[in-house]
Coordinates of C-alpha atoms in Angstrom, one line a residue:
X1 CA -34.8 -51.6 -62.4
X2 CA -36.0 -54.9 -61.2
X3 CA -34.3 -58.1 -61.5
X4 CA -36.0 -60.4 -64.2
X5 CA -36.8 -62.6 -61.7
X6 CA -38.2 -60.2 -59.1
X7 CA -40.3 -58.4 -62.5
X8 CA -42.0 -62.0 -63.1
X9 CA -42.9 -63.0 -60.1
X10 CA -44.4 -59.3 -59.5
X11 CA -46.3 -59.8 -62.8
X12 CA -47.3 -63.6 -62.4
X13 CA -49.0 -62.2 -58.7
X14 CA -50.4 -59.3 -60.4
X15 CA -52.3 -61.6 -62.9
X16 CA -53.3 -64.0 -60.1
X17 CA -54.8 -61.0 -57.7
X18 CA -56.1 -58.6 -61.0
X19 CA -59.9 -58.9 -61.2
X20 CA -59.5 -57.7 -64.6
X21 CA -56.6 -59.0 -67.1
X22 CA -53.2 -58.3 -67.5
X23 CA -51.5 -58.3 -70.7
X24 CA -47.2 -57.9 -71.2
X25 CA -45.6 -57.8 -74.8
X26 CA -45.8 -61.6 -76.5
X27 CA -49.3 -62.3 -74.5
X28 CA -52.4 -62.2 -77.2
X29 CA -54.2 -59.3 -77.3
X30 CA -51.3 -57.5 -76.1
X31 CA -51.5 -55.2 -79.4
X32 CA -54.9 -54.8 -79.3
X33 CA -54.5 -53.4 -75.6
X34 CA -51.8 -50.9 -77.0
X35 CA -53.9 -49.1 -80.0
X36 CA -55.2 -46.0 -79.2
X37 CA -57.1 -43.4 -81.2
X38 CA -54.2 -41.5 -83.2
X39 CA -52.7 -44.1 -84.8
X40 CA -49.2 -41.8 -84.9
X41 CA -48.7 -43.4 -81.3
X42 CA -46.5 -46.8 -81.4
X43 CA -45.3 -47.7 -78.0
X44 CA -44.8 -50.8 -76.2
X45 CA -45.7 -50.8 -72.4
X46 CA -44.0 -53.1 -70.2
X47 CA -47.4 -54.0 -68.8
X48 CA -50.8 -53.2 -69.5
X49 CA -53.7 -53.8 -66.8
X50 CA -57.3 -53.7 -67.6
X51 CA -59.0 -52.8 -64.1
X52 CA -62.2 -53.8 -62.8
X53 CA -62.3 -51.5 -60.4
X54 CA -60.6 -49.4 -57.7
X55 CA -59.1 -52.0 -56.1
X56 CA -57.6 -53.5 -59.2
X57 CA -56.5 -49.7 -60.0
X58 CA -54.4 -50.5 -55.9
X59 CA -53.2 -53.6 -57.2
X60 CA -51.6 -52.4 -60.0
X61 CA -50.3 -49.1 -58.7
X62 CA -48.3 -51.5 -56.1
X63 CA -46.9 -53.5 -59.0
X64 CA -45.6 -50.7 -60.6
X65 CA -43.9 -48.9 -57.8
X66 CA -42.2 -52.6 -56.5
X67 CA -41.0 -52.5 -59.8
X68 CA -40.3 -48.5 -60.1
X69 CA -42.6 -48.5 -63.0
X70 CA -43.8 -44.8 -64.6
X71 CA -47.1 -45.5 -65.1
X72 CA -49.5 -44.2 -67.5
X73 CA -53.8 -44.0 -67.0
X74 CA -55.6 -45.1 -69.9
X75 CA -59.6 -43.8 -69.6
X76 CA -60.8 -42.7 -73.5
X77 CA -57.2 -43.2 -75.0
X78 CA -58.5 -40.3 -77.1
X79 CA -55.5 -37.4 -76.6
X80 CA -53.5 -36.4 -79.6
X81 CA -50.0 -37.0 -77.3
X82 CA -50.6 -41.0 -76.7
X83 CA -50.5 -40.2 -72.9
X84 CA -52.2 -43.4 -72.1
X85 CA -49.1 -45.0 -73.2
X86 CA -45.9 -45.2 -72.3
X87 CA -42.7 -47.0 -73.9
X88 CA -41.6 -49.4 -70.9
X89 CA -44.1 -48.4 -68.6
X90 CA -47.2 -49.5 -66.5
X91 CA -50.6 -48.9 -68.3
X92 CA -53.3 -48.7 -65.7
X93 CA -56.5 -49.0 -68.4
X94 CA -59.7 -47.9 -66.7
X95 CA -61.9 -49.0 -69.9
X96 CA -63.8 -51.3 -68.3
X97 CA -64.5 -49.1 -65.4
X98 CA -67.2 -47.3 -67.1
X99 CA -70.4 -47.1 -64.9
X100 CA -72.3 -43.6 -64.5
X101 CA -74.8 -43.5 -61.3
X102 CA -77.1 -40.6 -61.8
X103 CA -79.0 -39.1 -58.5
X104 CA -82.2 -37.0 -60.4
X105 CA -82.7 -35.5 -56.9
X106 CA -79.2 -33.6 -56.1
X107 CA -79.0 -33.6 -59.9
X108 CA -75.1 -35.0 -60.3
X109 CA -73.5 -38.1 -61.4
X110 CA -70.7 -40.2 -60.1
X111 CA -68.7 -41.4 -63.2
X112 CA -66.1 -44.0 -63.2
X113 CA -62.6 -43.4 -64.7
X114 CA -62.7 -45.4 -68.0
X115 CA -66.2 -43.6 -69.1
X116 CA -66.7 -42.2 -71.7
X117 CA -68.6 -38.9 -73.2
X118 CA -71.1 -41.4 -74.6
X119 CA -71.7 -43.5 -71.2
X120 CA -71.8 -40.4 -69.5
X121 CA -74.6 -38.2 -72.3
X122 CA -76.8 -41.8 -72.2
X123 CA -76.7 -41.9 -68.6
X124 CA -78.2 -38.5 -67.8
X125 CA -80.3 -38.4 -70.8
X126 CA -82.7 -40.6 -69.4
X127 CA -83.2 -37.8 -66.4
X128 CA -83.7 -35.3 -68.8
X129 CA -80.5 -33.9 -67.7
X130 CA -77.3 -33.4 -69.0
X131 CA -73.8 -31.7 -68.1
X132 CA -70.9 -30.3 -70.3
X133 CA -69.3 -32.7 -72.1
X134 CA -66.9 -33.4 -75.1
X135 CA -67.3 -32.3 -78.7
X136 CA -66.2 -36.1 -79.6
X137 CA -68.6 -39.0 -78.0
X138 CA -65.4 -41.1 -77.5
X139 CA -63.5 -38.9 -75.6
X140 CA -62.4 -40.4 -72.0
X141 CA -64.4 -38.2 -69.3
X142 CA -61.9 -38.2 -66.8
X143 CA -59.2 -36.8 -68.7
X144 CA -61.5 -34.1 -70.3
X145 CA -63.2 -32.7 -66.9
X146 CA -59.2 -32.8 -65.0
X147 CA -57.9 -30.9 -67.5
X148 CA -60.7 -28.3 -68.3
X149 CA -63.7 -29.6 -70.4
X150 CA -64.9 -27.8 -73.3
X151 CA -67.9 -28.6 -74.9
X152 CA -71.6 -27.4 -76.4
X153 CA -73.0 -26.5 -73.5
X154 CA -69.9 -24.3 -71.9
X155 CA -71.8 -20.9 -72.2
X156 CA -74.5 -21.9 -70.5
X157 CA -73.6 -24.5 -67.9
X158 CA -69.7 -23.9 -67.8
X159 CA -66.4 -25.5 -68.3
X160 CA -66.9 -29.5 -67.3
X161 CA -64.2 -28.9 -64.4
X162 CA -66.5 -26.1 -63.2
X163 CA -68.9 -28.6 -62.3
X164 CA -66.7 -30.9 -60.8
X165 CA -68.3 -32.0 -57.1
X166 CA -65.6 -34.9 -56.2
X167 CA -62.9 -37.2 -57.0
X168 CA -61.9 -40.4 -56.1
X169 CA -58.3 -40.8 -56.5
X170 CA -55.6 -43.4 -56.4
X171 CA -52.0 -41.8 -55.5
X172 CA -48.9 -42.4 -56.1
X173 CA -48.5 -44.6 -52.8
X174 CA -51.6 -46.5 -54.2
X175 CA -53.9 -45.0 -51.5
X176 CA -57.2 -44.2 -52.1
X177 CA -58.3 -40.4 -51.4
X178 CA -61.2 -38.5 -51.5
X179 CA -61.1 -34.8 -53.0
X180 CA -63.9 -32.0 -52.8
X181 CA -64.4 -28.8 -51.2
X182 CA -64.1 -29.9 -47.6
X183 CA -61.4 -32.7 -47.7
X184 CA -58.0 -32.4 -49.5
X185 CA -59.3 -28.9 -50.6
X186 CA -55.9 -28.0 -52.3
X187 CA -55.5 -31.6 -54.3
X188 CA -59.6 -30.4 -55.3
X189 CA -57.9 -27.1 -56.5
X190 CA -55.3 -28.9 -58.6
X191 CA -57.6 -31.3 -60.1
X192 CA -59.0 -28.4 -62.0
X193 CA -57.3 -28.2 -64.6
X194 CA -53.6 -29.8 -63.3
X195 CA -55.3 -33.1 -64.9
X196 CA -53.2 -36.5 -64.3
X197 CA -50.4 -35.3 -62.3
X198 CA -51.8 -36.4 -59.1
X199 CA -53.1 -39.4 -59.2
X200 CA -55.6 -41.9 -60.5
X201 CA -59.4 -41.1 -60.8
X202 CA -61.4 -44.1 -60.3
X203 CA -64.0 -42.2 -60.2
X204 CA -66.1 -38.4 -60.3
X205 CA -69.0 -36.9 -59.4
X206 CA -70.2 -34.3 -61.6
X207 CA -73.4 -31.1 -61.4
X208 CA -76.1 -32.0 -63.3
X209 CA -77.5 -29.7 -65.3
X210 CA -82.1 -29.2 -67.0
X211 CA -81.5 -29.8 -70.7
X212 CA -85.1 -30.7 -71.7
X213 CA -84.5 -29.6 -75.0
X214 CA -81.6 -29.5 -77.7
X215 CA -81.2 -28.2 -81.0
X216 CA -78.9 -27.1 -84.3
X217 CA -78.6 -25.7 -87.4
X218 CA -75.8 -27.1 -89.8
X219 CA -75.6 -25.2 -93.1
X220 CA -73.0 -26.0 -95.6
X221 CA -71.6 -23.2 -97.8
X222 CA -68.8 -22.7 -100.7
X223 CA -65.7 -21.4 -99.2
X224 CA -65.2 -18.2 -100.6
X225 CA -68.6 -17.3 -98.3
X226 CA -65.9 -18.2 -94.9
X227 CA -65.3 -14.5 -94.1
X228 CA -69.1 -13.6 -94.4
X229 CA -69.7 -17.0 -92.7
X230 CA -67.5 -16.2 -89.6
X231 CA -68.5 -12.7 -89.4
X232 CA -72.3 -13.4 -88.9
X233 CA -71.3 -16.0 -86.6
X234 CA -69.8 -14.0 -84.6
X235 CA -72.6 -11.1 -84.9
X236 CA -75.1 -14.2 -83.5
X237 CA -72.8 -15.4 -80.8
X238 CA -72.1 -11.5 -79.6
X239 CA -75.7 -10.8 -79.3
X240 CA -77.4 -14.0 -78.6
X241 CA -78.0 -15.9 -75.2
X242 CA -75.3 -18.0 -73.6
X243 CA -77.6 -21.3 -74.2
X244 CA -76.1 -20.7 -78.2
X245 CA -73.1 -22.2 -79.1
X246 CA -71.4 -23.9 -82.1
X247 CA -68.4 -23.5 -84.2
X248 CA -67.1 -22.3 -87.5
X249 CA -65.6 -25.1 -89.6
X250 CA -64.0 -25.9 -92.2
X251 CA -63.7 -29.8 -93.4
X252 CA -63.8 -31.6 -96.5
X253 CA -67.7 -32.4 -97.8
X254 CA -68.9 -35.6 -96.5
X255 CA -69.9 -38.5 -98.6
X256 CA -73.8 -37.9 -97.3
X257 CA -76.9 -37.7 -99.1
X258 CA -77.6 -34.5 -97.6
X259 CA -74.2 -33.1 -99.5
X260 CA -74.4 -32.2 -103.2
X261 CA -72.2 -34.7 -105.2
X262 CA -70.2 -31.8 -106.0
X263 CA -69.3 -31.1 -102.9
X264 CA -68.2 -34.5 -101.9
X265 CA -64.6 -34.5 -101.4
X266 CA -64.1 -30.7 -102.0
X267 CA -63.6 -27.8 -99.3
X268 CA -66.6 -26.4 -97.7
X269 CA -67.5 -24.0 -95.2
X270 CA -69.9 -24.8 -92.2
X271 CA -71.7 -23.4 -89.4
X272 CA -73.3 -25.0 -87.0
X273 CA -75.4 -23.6 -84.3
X274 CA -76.0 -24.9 -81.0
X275 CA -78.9 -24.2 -78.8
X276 CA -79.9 -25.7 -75.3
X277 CA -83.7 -25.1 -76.4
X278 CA -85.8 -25.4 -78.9
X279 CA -85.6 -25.4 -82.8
X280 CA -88.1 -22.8 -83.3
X281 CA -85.8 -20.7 -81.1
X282 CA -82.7 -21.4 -82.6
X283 CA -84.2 -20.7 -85.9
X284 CA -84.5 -17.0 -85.3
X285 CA -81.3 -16.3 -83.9
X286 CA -79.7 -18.7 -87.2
X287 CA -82.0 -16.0 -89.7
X288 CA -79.0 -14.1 -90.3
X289 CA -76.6 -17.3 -91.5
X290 CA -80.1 -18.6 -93.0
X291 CA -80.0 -15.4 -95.1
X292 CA -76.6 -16.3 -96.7
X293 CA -76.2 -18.1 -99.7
X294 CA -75.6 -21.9 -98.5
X295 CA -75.6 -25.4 -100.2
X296 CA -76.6 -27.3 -97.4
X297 CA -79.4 -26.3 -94.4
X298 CA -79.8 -29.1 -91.3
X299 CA -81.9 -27.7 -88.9
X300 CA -84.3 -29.6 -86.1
X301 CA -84.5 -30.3 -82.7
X302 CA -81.9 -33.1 -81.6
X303 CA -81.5 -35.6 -78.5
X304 CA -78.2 -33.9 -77.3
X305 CA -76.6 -37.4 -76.6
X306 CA -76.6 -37.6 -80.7
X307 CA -75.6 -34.0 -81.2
X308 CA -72.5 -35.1 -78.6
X309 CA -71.5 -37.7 -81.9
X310 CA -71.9 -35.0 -85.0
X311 CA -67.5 -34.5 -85.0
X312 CA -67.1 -38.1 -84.3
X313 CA -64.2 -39.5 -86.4
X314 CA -62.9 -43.1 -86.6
X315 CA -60.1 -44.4 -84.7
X316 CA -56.7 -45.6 -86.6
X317 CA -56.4 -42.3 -88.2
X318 CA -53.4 -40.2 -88.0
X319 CA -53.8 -36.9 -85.8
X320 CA -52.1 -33.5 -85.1
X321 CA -54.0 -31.0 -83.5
X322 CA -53.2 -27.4 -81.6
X323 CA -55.2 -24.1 -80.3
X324 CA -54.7 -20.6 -80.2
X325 CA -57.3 -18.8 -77.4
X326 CA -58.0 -15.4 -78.9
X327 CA -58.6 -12.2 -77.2
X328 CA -61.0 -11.3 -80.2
X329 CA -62.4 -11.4 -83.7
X330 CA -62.0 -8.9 -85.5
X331 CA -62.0 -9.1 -89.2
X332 CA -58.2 -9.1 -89.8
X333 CA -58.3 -12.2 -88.0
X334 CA -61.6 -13.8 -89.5
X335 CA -59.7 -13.1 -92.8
X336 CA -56.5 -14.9 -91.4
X337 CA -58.4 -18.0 -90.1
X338 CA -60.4 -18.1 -93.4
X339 CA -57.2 -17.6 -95.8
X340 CA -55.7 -20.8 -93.8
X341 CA -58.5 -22.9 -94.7
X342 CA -56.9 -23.1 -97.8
X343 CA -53.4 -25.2 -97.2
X344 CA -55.7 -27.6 -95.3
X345 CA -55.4 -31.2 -96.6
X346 CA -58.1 -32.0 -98.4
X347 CA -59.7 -34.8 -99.0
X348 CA -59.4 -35.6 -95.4
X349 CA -61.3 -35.9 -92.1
X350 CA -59.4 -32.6 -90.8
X351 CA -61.4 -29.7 -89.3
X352 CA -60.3 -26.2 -89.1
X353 CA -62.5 -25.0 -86.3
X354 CA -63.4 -21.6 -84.7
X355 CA -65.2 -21.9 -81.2
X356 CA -67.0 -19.3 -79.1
X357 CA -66.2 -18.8 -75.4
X358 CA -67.8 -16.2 -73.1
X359 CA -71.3 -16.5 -71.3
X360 CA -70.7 -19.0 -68.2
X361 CA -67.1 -20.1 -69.0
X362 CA -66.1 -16.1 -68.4
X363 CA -68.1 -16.1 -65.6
X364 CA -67.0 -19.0 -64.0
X365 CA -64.7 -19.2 -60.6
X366 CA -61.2 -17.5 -61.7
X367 CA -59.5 -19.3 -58.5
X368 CA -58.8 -22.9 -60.7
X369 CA -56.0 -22.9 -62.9
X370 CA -57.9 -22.7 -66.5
X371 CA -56.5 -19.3 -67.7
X372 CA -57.9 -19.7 -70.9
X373 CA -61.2 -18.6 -69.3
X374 CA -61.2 -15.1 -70.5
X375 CA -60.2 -15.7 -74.1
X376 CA -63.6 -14.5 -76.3
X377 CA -62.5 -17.4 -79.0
X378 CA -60.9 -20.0 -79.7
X379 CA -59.2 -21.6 -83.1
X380 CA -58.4 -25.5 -83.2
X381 CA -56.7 -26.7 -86.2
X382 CA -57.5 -30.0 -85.5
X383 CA -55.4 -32.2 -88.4
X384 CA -57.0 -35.8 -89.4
X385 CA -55.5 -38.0 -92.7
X386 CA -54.8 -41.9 -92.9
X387 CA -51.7 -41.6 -95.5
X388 CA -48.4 -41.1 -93.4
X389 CA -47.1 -39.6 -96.7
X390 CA -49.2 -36.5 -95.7
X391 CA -47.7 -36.7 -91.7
X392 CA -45.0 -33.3 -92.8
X393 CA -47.9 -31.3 -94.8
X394 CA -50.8 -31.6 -92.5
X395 CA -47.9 -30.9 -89.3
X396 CA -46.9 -28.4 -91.0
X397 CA -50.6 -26.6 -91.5
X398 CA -51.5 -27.1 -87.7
X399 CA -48.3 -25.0 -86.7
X400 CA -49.2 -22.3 -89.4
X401 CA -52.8 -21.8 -87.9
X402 CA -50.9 -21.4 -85.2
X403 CA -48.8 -18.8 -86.4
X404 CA -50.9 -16.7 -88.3
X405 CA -53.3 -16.5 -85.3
X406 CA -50.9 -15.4 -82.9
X407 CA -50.6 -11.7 -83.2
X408 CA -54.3 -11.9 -81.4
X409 CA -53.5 -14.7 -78.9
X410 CA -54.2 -14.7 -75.0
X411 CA -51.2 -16.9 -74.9
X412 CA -53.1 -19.1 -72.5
X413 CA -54.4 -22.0 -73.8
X414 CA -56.3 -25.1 -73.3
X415 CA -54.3 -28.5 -72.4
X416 CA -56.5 -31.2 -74.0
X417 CA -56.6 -29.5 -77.1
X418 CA -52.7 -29.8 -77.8
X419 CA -49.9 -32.7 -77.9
X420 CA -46.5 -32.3 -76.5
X421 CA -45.3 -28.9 -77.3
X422 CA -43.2 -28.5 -74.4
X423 CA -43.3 -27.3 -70.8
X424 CA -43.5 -23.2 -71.7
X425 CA -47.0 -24.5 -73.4
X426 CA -48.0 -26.2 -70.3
X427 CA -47.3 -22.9 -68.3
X428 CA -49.8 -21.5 -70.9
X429 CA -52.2 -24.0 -70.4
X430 CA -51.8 -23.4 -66.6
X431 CA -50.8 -19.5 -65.8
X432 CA -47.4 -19.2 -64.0
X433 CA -48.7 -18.7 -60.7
X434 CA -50.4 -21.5 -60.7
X435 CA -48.0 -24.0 -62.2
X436 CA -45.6 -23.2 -58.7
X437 CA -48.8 -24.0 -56.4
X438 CA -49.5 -27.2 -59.0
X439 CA -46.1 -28.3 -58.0
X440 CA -45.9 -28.3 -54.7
X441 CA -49.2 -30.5 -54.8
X442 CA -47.4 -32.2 -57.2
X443 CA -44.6 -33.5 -54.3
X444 CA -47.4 -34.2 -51.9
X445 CA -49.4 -36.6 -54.0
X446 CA -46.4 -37.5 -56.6
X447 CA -43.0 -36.7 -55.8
X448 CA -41.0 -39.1 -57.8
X449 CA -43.5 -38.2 -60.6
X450 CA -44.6 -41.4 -61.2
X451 CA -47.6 -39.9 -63.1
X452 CA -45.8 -38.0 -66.2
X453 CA -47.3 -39.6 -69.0
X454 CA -49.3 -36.5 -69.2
X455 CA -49.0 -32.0 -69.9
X456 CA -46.5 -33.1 -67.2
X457 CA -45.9 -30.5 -64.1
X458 CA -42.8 -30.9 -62.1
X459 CA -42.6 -31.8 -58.3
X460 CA -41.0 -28.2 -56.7

């Protein structure tokens, strides 16, 4: 631990040389700097510093290690954990970092580190081209493609670290690195998937991807319909193209004009169809959900960058989420899922969500450590409410999804999609085999794992 007089002179120099601004607890703005989406998180960072760019992101990886800072990476500040903060710590906050380049001709995009799913969709939209991305337009980029990257447009185009062409990192020793194929191929390897461990991305370059046309179909229908719902869902997604996609949810009727008054506030059931084509299209492979009694029917053609913002939900709300990856669905477990729908809390912006996997993310390169990649489905209770009074009930209903699903887990599951539930989940989220290479790119790039506010892997 520094001396306090060693500390501020190290953060009086840091303000002077920081392009950006600095902020420390009693500054103004400080608090502002410290929210992030779930508002469960409370902690109180030594320093935060808002970079301008790579250099800044040097600067401030100095400070911290002169001071034997941890130091946590802010880009989206959207993960349930709070991993962009840490109490006591260094918060390097990419946020203003945000540029996307997009080269039409090799078809990729370089993406800086504070991006987010919304600079990125805008970015490429205007090309006519698109990548996958996010279910949530606020979620930070760089965290979401290093630790997997799920999204709409997985069957088709593949897991978001499947098209990862580059990084540009910032290590531990505040050195700036370039990863790909051909140079520092084993930190490339463990930047699919291993996410922060390693270092700092300022910035990556990601495959670009023909998306000329996008489309959906919403309906809304009365619970009781979920098993009969899920079932021709799953008929669809078993015999349809990989350019379909969606998810099985259940939420709480919005306050929309498109939702019958008596559905406002109550438990529905919803399926939503995604297609990377065109409505007319989509319409035919919907006609068996179209044939089911529903309350609500959305259907058109739809820029993707606004599809990217349909599960949006406000910041300052309390979260808990988790995943199960599921080696099927068969009806036992369409009836489980369904039956859980029931304990969700409600009114409230929580989803309980059943996603499709297959077409390109199976077929994607098995050699990165993503071992959810073979799982058929996936189920994310994914836990929203504002009243703290609710914090042990709606806990309580992510671990029971959890619990009823697992007679037909993988046991493998995705990282971004779950808090702090220790290191044996990480391994999950990992596969054993890998988590022992991870960790001996862990000592090269971090060894005094500096880098831990994260679905930490340990040095070996």
């Amino acid at each position: 631990m520094a001396s306090p007089s060693k500390a501020g002179a190290a953060l009086a120099a840091l303000r002077e040389d920081l392009v950006g601004d600095v902020f420390a607890p009693g500054d103004r703005g400080y608090d502002e700097a410290r929210t992030v989406f779930n508002a469960m998180i409370d902690r109180r960072p030594a320093v935060i510093a808002q970079c301008a760019d790579a250099t800044d992101v040097v600067r401030a990886v100095r400070f911290g290690r002169e001071l034997d800072l941890h130091i946590a990476v802010r880009g989206g500040g959207h993960s349930v954990s709070g991993a962009a903060l840490g109490d006591g710590a260094l918060v390097v906050d990419l946020r203003r970092m945000h540029q996307v380049t997009v080269d039409p001709a090799t078809e990729a995009a370089r993406v800086e580190g504070g991006a987010t799913m919304s600079h990125l969709d805008r970015a490429t939209q205007l090309h006519g081209l698109a990548t996958t991305g996010g279910r949530a337009s606020t979620t930070g980029v760089g965290g979401f493609v290093l630790g997997g990257g799920t999204g709409w447009l997985d069957r088709a185009f593949g897991l978001a670290v499947d098209n990862l062409v580059g990084v540009e990192l910032v290590t531990a020793d505040a050195e700036r690195v370039h990863a790909n194929p051909d140079e520092n191929p084993e930190l490339f390897w463990a930047l699919h998937g291993g996410g922060g461990n390693f270092g700092i991305a300022t910035a990556l370059t990601l495959q670009l991807y023909e998306l000329p046309e996008f489309s959906i179909v919403l309906l809304m229908f009365l619970p009781q319909f979920g098993p009969d719902v899920t079932r021709t869902f799953r008929e669809i997604i078993r015999t349809g193209p990989d350019e379909v996609s969606g998810a099985v949810l259940f939420i709480t009727g919005p306050p929309e004009e498109f939702t019958p008054p008596e559905l406002v506030g109550k438990l529905v059931c919803a399926a939503l169809l995604t297609y990377a084509g065109a409505e007319d299209d989509l319409r035919k492979l919907a006609e068996p959900l179209l044939a089911l009694p529903h309350e609500v029917e959305l259907a058109g053609d739809m820029p993707y960058v606004d599809a990217q913002c349909m599960l949006d939900d406000p910041p300052g709300m309390r979260n808990h989420w988790s995943a199960e990856y599921l080696t099927g669905l068969p009806d036992e477990a369409v009836d489980v899922f369904c039956a859980r729908a029931d304990s969700m809390p409600v009114p409230s912006s929580t989803k309980h969500l059943l996603f499709p996997q297959g077409g390109a993310i199976a077929a994607g390169p098995h050699e990165y450590p993503v071992p959810y990649r073979d799982a058929a489905w996936a189920a994310h209770p994914f836990g929203i409410w504002q009243d703290p009074a609710d914090d042990e009930r709606a806990v309580a209903w992510v671990r029971a999804v959890r619990a009823d699903l697992r007679p037909w887990s993988t046991g493998a599951v995705y990282l971004n999609f779950i808090g702090d539930e220790g290191p044996e989940r990480v391994r999950a989220g990992l596969g054993e085999e890998n988590t022992l290479r991870l960790g001996k790119v862990k000592r090269r790039y971090d060894p005094d794992n500096v880098f831990r506010f994260n679905h930490n892997i340990r040095p070996v």
